[in-house]
Each structure stands twice: as structure tokens, then as C-alpha cells.
XYZ file of C-alpha atoms in Angstrom:
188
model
C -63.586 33.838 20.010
C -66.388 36.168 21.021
C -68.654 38.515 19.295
C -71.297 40.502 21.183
C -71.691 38.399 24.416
C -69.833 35.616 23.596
C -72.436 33.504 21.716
C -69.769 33.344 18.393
C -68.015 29.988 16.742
C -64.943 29.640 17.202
C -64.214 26.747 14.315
C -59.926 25.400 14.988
C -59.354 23.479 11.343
C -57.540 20.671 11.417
C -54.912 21.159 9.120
C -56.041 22.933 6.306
C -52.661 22.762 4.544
C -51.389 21.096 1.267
C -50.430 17.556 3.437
C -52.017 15.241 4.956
C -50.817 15.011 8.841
C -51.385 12.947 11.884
C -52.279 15.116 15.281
C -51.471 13.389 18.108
C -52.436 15.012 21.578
C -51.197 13.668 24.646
C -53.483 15.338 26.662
C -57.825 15.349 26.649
C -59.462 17.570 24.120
C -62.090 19.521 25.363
C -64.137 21.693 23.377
C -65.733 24.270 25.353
C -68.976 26.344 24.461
C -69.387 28.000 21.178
C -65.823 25.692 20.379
C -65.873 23.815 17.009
C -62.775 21.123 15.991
C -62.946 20.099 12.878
C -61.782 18.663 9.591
C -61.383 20.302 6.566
C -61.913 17.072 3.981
C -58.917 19.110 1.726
C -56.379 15.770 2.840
C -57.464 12.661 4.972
C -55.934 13.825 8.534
C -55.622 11.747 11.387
C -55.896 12.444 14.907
C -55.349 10.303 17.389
C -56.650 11.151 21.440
C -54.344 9.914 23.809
C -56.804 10.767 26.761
C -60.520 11.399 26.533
C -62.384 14.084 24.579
C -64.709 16.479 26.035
C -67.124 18.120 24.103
C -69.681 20.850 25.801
C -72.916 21.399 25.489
C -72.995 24.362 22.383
C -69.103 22.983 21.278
C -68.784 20.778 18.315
C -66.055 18.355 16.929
C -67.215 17.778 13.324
C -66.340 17.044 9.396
C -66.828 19.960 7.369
C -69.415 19.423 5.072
C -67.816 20.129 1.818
C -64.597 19.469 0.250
C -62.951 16.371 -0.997
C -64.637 13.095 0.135
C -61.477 11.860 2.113
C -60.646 8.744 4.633
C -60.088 10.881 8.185
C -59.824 9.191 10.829
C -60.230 9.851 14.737
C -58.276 7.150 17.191
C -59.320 7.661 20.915
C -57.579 6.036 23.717
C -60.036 7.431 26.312
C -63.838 8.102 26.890
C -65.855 10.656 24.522
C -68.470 12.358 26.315
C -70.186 14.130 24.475
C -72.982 16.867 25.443
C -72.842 19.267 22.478
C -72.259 17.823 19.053
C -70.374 15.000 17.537
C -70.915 14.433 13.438
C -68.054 12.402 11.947
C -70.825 12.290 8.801
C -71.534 15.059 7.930
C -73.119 14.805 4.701
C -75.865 11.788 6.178
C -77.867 11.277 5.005
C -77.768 12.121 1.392
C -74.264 10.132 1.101
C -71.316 9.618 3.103
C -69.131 11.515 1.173
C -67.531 13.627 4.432
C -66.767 11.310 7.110
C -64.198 10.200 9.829
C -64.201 6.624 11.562
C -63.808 6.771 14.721
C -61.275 4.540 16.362
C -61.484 3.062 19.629
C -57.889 1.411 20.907
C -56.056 0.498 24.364
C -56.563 -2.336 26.368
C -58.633 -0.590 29.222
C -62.353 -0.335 28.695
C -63.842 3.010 28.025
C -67.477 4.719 27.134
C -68.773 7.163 24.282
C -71.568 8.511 26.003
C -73.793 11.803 26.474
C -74.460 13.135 30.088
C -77.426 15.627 28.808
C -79.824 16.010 26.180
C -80.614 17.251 23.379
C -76.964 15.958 21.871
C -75.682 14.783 18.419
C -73.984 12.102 18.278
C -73.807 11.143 14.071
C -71.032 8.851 13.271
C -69.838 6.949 9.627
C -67.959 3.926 11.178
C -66.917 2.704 14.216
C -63.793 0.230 14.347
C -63.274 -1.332 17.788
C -59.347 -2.764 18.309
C -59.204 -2.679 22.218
C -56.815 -4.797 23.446
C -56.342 -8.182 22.606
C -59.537 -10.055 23.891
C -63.088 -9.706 24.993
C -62.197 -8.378 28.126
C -61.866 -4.740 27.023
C -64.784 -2.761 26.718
C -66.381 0.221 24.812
C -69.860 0.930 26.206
C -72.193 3.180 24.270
C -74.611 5.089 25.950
C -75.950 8.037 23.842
C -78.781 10.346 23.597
C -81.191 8.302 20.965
C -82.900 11.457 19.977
C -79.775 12.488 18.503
C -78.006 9.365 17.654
C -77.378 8.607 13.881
C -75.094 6.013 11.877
C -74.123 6.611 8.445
C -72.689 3.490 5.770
C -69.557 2.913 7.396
C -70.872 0.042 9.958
C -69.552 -1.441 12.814
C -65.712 -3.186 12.647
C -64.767 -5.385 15.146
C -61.537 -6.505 15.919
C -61.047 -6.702 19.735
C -62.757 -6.114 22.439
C -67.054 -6.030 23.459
C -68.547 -2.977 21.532
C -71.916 -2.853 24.180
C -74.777 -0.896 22.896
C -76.592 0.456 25.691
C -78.624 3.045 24.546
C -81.747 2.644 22.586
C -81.021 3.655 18.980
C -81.215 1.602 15.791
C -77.786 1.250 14.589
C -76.783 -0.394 11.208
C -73.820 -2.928 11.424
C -72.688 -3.457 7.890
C -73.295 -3.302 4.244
C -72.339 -5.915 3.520
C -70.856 -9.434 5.372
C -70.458 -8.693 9.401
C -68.316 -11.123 11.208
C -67.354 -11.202 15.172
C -63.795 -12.709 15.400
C -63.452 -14.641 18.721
C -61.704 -11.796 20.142
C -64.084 -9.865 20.224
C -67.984 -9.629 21.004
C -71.256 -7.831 20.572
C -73.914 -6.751 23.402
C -76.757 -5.577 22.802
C -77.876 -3.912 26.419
C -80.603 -1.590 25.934
């Protein structure tokens, strides 16, 4: 999409339909300048990222800030960089009534991290099921200027969720436990 130089969104719903559906792309996503990916909040969807997802600086993958408050989920197999804007909560932080945790899975270690700033990088939850060990890890290394967490908290499962950036990040609402799979670094 372009309008007068180029400088227009171009917003791709995820399934705006009368179902809820799982996208599964085999592939990396990558969301170019002026790109937007989001959901729609009319049925939880799920999409899972076989690969990594790319998101440029002036693209977006978001939640639509409206709609019904629905569980959507994004499951990522690969790295997120992200130099644009990430918001999986988008309603933070009056509630977190349009969300999507975000997923990180597979046995290999992989990174959520931004390359440039200014970025936005506001998640709801993060669940961590990498592998079946410690061994596995997900680094995150984000812009802090940009970095928010909404209510969903941190759920570990498997794998070393390392914070490397310097940003205040809340863990739970509740009870937090680290099963002996798994492991939390703080290394920033």
C-alpha cells in the first residue's frame, strides 16, 4: 500500500472472520516499512512462526486496540528482531483487555531483541517452553526506552529466559515459581 510517496499503512488482519484459526507460516515474517500485522480481538487467533520475525523500523505487528478482550496467542520458533513496533498489549496500561502472549518454543536458543532505537517493544505475557532443559536459551535484549510489560508476567517452563537489557519487568501477579528445567538471568 502507498498513498502519496509511500508513507501509508498498510494494516494485513489476521483473520477477521466468524472463527477462530491457527496461522502457521513456515517461512520468517517480515514486516517491512509502513507494514502493520495484526489481530483483530473479534476470535482468539493463533499464529505460530516457524522461523524468525522481522519487523522494520516504521512496520508494526500489533493487537488492535478494540474489540473483544480475547486469549491470542503468538508461538515463535525463531528470533524477533524488532526495530519498528511490537505491542502484544495494546490497551496498557489502562487494562490488559487486548493482548497476545507471546510464545517462545524449540530446543535451539534464540533472542527477541531491537538492533536500533527508538523501538516498541510492549508485551502482556511471555511463556518460555524451549526445549526440555536449561540449556536452551531466549535472550532479551531490547530498547528500554521503549520496553513495557503488561499483567500477564513471565511463565517458565523450559529453558533460561536471560534479561539483558535494562528495563524493569514485572514477573507475576501472583505466585512465580522456576521449575528445575528451567532458569532465570538477570544480565543487565
Amino acid at each position: 500500500c502507498s498513498s502519496g510517496g509511500g508513507t501509508s499503512n498498510c494494516i494485513t488482519q489476521i483473520n477477521a472472520g466468524a472463527s477462530s484459526t491457527t496461522l502457521e507460516v513456515k517461512g520468517n515474517i517480515n514486516i517491512n516499512q509502513y507494514g502493520i500485522l495484526q489481530y483483530q480481538n473479534n476470535l482468539a487467533e493463533y499464529v505460530i512462526a516457524d522461523n524468525d520475525i522481522n519487523i522494520a523500523s516504521g512496520g508494526a505487528l500489533q493487537v488492535r486496540n478494540g474489540g473483544n478482550s480475547v486469549a491470542n496467542t503468538l508461538t515463535v520458533y525463531g528470533n524477533i528482531i524488532n526495530n519498528g513496533t511490537f505491542d502484544l498489549d495494546s490497551n496498557y496500561p489502562t487494562n490488559d483487555n487486548y493482548y497476545c502472549t507471546l510464545i517462545f518454543t524449540g530446543s535451539l536458543s534464540k533472542s527477541l531483541t531491537s538492533t536500533s532505537t527508538p523501538t516498541r517493544t510492549r508485551l502482556y505475557g511471555i511463556t518460555v517452553n524451549k526445549g526440555t532443559s536449561r540449556d536452551s536459551i531466549l535472550n532479551v535484549n531490547v530498547d528500554p526506552t521503549g520496553f513495557q510489560m503488561g499483567g500477564g508476567g513471565l511463565n517458565l517452563q523450559n529453558g533460561t529466559f536471560r534479561l539483558t537489557s535494562s528495563v524493569t519487568m514485572p514477573l507475576s501477579t501472583g505466585g512465580f515459581s522456576i521449575p528445575s528445567t528451567a532458569c532465570l538471568s538477570a544480565n543487565g
